[in-house]
mmCIF file of C-alpha atoms in Angstrom:
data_model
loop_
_atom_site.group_PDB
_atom_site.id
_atom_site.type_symbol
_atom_site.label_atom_id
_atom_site.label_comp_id
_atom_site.label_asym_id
_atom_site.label_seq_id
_atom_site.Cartn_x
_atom_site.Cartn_y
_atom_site.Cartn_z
ATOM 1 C CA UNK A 148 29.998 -2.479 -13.530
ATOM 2 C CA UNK A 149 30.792 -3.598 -9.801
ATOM 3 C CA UNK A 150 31.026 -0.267 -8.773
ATOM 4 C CA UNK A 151 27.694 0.764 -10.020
ATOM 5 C CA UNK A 152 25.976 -2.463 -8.873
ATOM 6 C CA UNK A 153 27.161 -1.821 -5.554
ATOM 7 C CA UNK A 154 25.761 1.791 -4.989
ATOM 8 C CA UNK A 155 23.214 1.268 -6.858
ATOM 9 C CA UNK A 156 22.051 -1.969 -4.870
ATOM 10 C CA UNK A 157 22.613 0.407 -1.674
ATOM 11 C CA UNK A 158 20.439 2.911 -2.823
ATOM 12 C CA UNK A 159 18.150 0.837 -4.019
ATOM 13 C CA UNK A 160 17.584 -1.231 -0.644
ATOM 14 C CA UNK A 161 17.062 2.334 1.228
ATOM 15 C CA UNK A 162 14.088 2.930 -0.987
ATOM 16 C CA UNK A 163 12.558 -0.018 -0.766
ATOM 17 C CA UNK A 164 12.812 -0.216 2.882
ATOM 18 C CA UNK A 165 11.045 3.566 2.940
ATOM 19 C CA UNK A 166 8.706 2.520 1.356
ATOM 20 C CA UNK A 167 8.090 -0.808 3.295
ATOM 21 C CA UNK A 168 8.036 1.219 6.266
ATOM 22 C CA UNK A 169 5.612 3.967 4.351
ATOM 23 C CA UNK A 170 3.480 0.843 3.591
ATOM 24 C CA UNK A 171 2.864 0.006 7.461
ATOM 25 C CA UNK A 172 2.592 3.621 8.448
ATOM 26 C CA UNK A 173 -0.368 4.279 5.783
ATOM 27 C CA UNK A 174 -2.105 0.869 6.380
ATOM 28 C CA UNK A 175 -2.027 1.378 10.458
ATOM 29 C CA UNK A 176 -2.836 5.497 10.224
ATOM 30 C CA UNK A 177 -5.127 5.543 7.049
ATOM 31 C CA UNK A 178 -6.659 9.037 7.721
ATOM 32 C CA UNK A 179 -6.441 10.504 4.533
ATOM 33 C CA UNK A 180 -3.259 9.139 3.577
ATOM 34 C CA UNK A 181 -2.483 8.122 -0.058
ATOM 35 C CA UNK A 182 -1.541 4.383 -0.154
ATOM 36 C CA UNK A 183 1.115 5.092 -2.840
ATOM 37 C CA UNK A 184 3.636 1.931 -2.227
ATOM 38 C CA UNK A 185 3.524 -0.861 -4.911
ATOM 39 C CA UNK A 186 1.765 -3.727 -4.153
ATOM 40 C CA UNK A 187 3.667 -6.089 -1.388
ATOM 41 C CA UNK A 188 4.719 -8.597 -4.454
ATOM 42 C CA UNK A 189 6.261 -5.482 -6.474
ATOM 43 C CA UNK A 190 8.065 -4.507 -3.721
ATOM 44 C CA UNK A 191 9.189 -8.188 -2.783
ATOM 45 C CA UNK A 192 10.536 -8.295 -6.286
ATOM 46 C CA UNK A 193 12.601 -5.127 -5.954
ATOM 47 C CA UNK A 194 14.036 -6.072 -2.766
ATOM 48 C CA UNK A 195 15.380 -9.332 -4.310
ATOM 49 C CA UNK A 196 16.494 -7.521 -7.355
ATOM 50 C CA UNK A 197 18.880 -5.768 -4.739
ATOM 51 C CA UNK A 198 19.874 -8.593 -3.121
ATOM 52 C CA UNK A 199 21.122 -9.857 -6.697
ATOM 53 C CA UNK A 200 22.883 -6.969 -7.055
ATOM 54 C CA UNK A 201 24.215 -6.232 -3.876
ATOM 55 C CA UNK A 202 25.934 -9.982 -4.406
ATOM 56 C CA UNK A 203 27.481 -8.661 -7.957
ATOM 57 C CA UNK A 204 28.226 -5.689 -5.938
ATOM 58 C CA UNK A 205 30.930 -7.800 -3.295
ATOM 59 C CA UNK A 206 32.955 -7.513 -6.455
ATOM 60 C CA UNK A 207 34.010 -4.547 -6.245
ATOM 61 C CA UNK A 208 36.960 -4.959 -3.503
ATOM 62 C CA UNK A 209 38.518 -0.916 -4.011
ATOM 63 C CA UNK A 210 38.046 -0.510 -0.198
ATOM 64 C CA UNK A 211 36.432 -1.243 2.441
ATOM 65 C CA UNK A 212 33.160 1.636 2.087
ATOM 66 C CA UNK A 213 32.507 -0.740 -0.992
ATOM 67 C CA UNK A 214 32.922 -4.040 1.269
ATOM 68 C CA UNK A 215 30.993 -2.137 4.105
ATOM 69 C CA UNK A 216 28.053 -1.575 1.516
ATOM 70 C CA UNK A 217 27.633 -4.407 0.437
ATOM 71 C CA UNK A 218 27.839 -6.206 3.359
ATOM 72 C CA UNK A 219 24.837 -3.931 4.710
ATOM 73 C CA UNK A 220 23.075 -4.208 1.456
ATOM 74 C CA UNK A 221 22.734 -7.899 1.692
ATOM 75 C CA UNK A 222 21.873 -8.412 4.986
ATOM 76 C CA UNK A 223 19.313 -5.756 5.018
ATOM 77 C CA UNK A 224 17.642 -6.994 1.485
ATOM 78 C CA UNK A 225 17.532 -10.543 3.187
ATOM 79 C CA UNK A 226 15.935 -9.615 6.315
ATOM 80 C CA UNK A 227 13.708 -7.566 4.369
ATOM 81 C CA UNK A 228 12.526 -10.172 2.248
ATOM 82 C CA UNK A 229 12.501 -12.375 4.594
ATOM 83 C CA UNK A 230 10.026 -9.974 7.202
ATOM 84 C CA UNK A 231 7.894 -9.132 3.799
ATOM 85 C CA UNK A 232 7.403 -12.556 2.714
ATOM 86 C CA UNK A 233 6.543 -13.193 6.539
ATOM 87 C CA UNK A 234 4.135 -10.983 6.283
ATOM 88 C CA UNK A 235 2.815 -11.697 3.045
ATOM 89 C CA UNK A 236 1.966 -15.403 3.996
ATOM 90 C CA UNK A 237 0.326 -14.201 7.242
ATOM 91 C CA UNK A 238 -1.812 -12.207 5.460
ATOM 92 C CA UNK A 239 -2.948 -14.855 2.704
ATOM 93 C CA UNK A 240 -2.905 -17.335 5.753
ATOM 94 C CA UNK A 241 -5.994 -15.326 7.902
ATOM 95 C CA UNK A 242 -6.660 -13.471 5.027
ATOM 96 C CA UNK A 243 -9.742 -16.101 4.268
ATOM 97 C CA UNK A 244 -11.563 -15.213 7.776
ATOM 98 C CA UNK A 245 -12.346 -11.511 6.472
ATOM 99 C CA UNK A 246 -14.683 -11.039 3.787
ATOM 100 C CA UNK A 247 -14.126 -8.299 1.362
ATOM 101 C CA UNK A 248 -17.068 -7.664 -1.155
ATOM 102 C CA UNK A 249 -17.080 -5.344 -3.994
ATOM 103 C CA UNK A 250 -20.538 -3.873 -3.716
ATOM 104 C CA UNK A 251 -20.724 -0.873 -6.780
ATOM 105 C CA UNK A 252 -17.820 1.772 -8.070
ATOM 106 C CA UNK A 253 -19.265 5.018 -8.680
ATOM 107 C CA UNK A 254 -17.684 7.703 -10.931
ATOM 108 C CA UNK A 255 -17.991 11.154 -10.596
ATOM 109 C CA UNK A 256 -19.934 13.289 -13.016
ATOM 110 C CA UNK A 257 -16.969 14.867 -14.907
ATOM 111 C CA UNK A 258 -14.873 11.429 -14.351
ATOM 112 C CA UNK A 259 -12.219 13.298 -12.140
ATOM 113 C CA UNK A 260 -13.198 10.527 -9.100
ATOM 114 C CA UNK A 261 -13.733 7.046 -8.953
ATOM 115 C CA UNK A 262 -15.094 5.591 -5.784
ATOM 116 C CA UNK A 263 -14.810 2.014 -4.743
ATOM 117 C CA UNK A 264 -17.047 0.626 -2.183
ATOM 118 C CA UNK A 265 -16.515 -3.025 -0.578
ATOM 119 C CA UNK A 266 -18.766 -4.570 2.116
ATOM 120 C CA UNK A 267 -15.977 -6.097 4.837
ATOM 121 C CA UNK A 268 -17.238 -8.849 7.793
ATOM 122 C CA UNK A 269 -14.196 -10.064 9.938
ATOM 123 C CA UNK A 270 -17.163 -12.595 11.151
ATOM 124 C CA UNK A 271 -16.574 -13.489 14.515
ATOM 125 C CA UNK A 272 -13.287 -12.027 14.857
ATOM 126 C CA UNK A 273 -14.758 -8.300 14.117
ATOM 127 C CA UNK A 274 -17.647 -6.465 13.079
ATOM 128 C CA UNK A 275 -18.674 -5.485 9.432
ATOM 129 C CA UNK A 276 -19.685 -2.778 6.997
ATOM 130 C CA UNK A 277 -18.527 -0.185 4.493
ATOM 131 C CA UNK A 278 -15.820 1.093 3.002
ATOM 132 C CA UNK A 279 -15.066 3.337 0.288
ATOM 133 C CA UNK A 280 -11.988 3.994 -1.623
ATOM 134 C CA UNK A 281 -10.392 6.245 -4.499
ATOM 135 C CA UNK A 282 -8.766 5.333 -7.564
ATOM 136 C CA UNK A 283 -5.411 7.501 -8.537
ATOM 137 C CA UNK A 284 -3.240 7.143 -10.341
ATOM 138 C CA UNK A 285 -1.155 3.371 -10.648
ATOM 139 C CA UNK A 286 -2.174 1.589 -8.039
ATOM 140 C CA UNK A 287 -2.857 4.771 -5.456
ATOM 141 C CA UNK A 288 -5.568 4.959 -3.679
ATOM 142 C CA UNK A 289 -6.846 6.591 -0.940
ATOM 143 C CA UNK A 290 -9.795 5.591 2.099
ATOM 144 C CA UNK A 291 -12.384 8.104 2.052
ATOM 145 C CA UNK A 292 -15.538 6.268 3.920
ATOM 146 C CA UNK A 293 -15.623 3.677 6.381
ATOM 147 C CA UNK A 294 -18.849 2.689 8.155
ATOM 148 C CA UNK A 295 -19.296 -0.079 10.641
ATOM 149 C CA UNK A 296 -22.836 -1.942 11.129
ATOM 150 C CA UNK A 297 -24.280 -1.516 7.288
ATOM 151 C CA UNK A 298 -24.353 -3.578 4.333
ATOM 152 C CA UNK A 299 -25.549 -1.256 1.489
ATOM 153 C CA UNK A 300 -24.407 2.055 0.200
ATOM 154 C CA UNK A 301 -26.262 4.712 -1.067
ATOM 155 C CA UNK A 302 -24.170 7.426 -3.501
ATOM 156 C CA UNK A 303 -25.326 10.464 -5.361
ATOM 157 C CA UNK A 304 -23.217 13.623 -6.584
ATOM 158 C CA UNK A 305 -23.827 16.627 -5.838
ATOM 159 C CA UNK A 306 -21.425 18.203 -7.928
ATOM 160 C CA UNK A 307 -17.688 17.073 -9.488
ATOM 161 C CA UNK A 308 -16.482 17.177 -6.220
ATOM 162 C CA UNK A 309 -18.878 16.639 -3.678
ATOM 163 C CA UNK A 310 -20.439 13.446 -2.919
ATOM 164 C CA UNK A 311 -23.590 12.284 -0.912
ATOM 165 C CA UNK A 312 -22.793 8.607 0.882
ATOM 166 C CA UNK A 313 -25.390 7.296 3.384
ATOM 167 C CA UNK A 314 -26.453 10.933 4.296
ATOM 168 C CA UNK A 315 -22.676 11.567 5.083
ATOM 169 C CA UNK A 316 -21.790 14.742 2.105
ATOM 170 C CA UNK A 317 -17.573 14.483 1.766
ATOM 171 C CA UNK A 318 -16.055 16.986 -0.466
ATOM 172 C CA UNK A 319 -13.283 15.816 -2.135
ATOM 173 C CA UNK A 320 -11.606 18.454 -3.598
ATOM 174 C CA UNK A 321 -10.873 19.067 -0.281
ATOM 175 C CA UNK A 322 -9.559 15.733 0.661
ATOM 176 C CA UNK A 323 -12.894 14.705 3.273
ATOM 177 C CA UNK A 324 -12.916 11.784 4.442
ATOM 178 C CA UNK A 325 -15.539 9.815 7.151
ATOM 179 C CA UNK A 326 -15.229 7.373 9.492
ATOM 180 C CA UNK A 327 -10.643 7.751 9.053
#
């Protein structure tokens, strides 16, 4: 049981810090990339789930690659949690000076796409205006339209794929995206 808590606590800790850093990469770059990482407290959860087994995992004393592993499984689940959490509270901290407004969601004729669209102000910090996401599947989704300087959105399909947003036509089926 130690022996499996300790690789799998190893393994474990390498995915979730992929995907931590796969979280910052797709929230920095967002040109049509996917967001597909968890949500920050999903991920917080998994990295202490290693942490608890990377501790049942210093059991296992066969040699020192076990030792080694869990030594680095710890103290990179710790640091982890402790950056994400970090992170997390700066973001709920200053999260409360941006505004983020669900104005309409908009699905597509044949129900393939759903579109969210959220009116953002960063008040005096920033400017405001559009944005417009994609639903997939879980809790993907991908930024399709941003727009600075407007507070209203005007949608209409063309067809299943091709939508017409504030005179700016995106095809989707071929991944189009405007103002990313």
């Amino acid at each position: 049981m130690e022996k499996k808590c300790n690789l799998w606590s190893f393994y474990l800790i390498l995915i979730c810090i992929g995907l931590a850093v796969y979280s910052l990469y797709s929230n920095i770059n967002s040109k049509s990339t996917w967001l597909i990482t968890p949500p920050n407290y999903v991920l917080l959860i998994m990295i202490l789930s290693t942490l608890v087994l990377g501790m049942i995992g210093f059991k296992n004393r066969q040699n020192w690659c076990s030792i080694t592993r869990s030594w680095i499984t710890v103290t990179l689940s710790s640091l982890t949690a402790m950056v994400l959490f970090l992170g997390m509270a700066f973001t709920a901290l200053f999260s409360s000076i941006a505004v983020n407004e669900p104005i309409k969601t908009i699905n597509s004729p044949n129900g393939d796409y759903r579109i969210d669209f959220y009116y953002f102000d960063a008040g005096a910090t920033g400017s405001f205006g559009v944005r417009g996401e994609i639903d997939g599947p879980l809790w993907f989704e991908k930024r399709i339209y941003y727009q600075e300087g407007i507070e209203n959105v005007e949608v209409s399909w063309k067809s299943n794929d091709k939508v017409l947003i504030n005179n700016h036509s995106l095809n989707l089926g071929e991944g189009e995206t405007h103002g990313y």
